[in-house]
């Protein structure tokens, strides 16, 4: 087939019908301050398609029953749906086994679980843990607290002025005392995509396990934990078009089997006597208490939804939005984009000369546009960039170039108001 024809075919298959997609998200179809809502706060949380909302309503209206315990019909049916949801997540990240997928309350809970449980077993006085300057507080504080408990040392990979990790410096930080590396795949504040394959390879050459915080990456492109060979991978349901209060902790079977449980109670036990308790097998050992089965099942619905759109298509379209937005907003005098990595997802963080980000955010809000302002739960990163905070626009596949034009106009208004 001639090259031109192939290209046309590829473009055709890569296209998303954005208007049709927008109709799947009821929240987008409303006015804020009498203006059509422009939702550019997808880094904080994504909106939910009708199928996800319907799934929850259906469970509560027809199927609800506590799972794993009952012998009655509803309980058995919903237990099956819950375990099917685990398989959907397994396929989504290409985990080898479904029992390597633990349902948690979100990324924060997943990281705390690993920091506590891995830390209990493997971290001793003088050991070192490597994180990076780009981390969200959720991937800093649990490690800091572990270091305090065990008298271990936290080491931090520095960044360059574009907001990219300095991998040569990372290599220098690795030592015989390093026990774990924990980094994000994508920075929530800047959108930088880290070369995690290289980070993992370097750690593994030294037999060090790696945790990847995927809170900002699973929604933007395909993830294959076996190909990455990461030891742990975590993400939140609400950032991948699913419900709140559900998240995923993927861990290699070997680690999860060796690590002690984090939370204890019902479901995670095999046998309890007042003298001694034995623990359940994976994944239940890490799922104490009644699971959030409604959200787990609705998360699987959200994953099926984005997989039907195609993560490749999503990535291609969001790249288009990023390029358009970077050029358009970058053309505004006095606007400085913070985070200009070569490899980014659809996030634009910026500041305006002499205008505080909160002031700008409040004016932009009055035009019906939702952006996030502040330190984005990444205070050490803001410090290292010498900024107090930024204005962040994070785009999803349901956003449009016309909406970016509206943000552009809003920023011009902000500038005028404060000049
Ligand atoms: N890590 C990153 C990179 C994030 O962006 C976030 C959420 N902003 C978190 C961790 C924490 O996620 P959650 O609040 O859903 O637990």
PDB file of N, CA and C and ligand atoms in Angstrom, residues 106-108 136 138 188 213 215-216 236 238-239, ligand 1:
ATOM      1  N   UNK A 106      -6.946   4.209  46.960  1.00  0.00           N
ATOM      2  CA  UNK A 106      -6.375   5.164  46.003  1.00  0.00           C
ATOM      3  C   UNK A 106      -4.856   5.095  46.034  1.00  0.00           C
ATOM      4  N   UNK A 107      -4.234   5.952  45.252  1.00  0.00           N
ATOM      5  CA  UNK A 107      -2.769   5.962  45.171  1.00  0.00           C
ATOM      6  C   UNK A 107      -2.138   6.181  46.545  1.00  0.00           C
ATOM      7  N   UNK A 108      -2.695   7.124  47.304  1.00  0.00           N
ATOM      8  CA  UNK A 108      -2.123   7.447  48.616  1.00  0.00           C
ATOM      9  C   UNK A 108      -2.118   6.207  49.510  1.00  0.00           C
ATOM     10  N   UNK A 136       4.766  13.865  44.122  1.00  0.00           N
ATOM     11  CA  UNK A 136       3.587  14.342  44.856  1.00  0.00           C
ATOM     12  C   UNK A 136       3.840  14.029  46.333  1.00  0.00           C
ATOM     13  N   UNK A 138       2.190  12.481  48.295  1.00  0.00           N
ATOM     14  CA  UNK A 138       1.818  11.086  48.595  1.00  0.00           C
ATOM     15  C   UNK A 138       2.984  10.123  48.401  1.00  0.00           C
ATOM     16  N   UNK A 188       2.560  15.227  38.283  1.00  0.00           N
ATOM     17  CA  UNK A 188       1.238  15.874  38.272  1.00  0.00           C
ATOM     18  C   UNK A 188       1.351  17.376  38.093  1.00  0.00           C
ATOM     19  N   UNK A 213       4.666   5.337  40.768  1.00  0.00           N
ATOM     20  CA  UNK A 213       3.410   6.032  41.035  1.00  0.00           C
ATOM     21  C   UNK A 213       2.814   6.397  39.671  1.00  0.00           C
ATOM     22  N   UNK A 215      -0.290   7.474  39.104  1.00  0.00           N
ATOM     23  CA  UNK A 215      -1.537   8.239  39.262  1.00  0.00           C
ATOM     24  C   UNK A 215      -1.813   9.156  38.067  1.00  0.00           C
ATOM     25  N   UNK A 216      -0.739   9.652  37.432  1.00  0.00           N
ATOM     26  CA  UNK A 216      -0.941  10.589  36.316  1.00  0.00           C
ATOM     27  C   UNK A 216      -0.584   9.973  34.973  1.00  0.00           C
ATOM     28  N   UNK A 236      -4.946   5.623  40.980  1.00  0.00           N
ATOM     29  CA  UNK A 236      -6.257   5.926  41.580  1.00  0.00           C
ATOM     30  C   UNK A 236      -7.367   5.793  40.538  1.00  0.00           C
ATOM     31  N   UNK A 238     -10.226   7.475  40.465  1.00  0.00           N
ATOM     32  CA  UNK A 238     -10.899   8.724  40.105  1.00  0.00           C
ATOM     33  C   UNK A 238     -10.145   9.542  39.060  1.00  0.00           C
ATOM     34  N   UNK A 239      -8.878   9.216  38.836  1.00  0.00           N
ATOM     35  CA  UNK A 239      -8.118   9.956  37.810  1.00  0.00           C
ATOM     36  C   UNK A 239      -8.164   9.247  36.459  1.00  0.00           C
TER      37      UNK A 239
HETATM   38  N1  LIG B   1       0.620  10.778  43.016  1.00  0.00           N
HETATM   39  C1  LIG B   1       0.382  11.643  42.022  1.00  0.00           C
HETATM   40  C2  LIG B   1       1.411  11.816  40.954  1.00  0.00           C
HETATM   41  C3  LIG B   1      -0.809  12.365  41.995  1.00  0.00           C
HETATM   42  O1  LIG B   1      -1.040  13.227  41.019  1.00  0.00           O
HETATM   43  C4  LIG B   1      -1.765  12.168  43.018  1.00  0.00           C
HETATM   44  C5  LIG B   1      -3.068  12.942  43.047  1.00  0.00           C
HETATM   45  N2  LIG B   1      -2.961  14.275  42.715  1.00  0.00           N
HETATM   46  C6  LIG B   1      -1.467  11.252  44.021  1.00  0.00           C
HETATM   47  C7  LIG B   1      -0.279  10.580  44.000  1.00  0.00           C
HETATM   48  C8  LIG B   1      -2.458  10.976  45.128  1.00  0.00           C
HETATM   49  O2  LIG B   1      -3.597  10.393  44.594  1.00  0.00           O
HETATM   50  P1  LIG B   1      -4.921  10.188  45.491  1.00  0.00           P
HETATM   51  O3  LIG B   1      -5.187  11.525  46.114  1.00  0.00           O
HETATM   52  O4  LIG B   1      -5.952   9.767  44.512  1.00  0.00           O
HETATM   53  O5  LIG B   1      -4.592   9.143  46.501  1.00  0.00           O
END
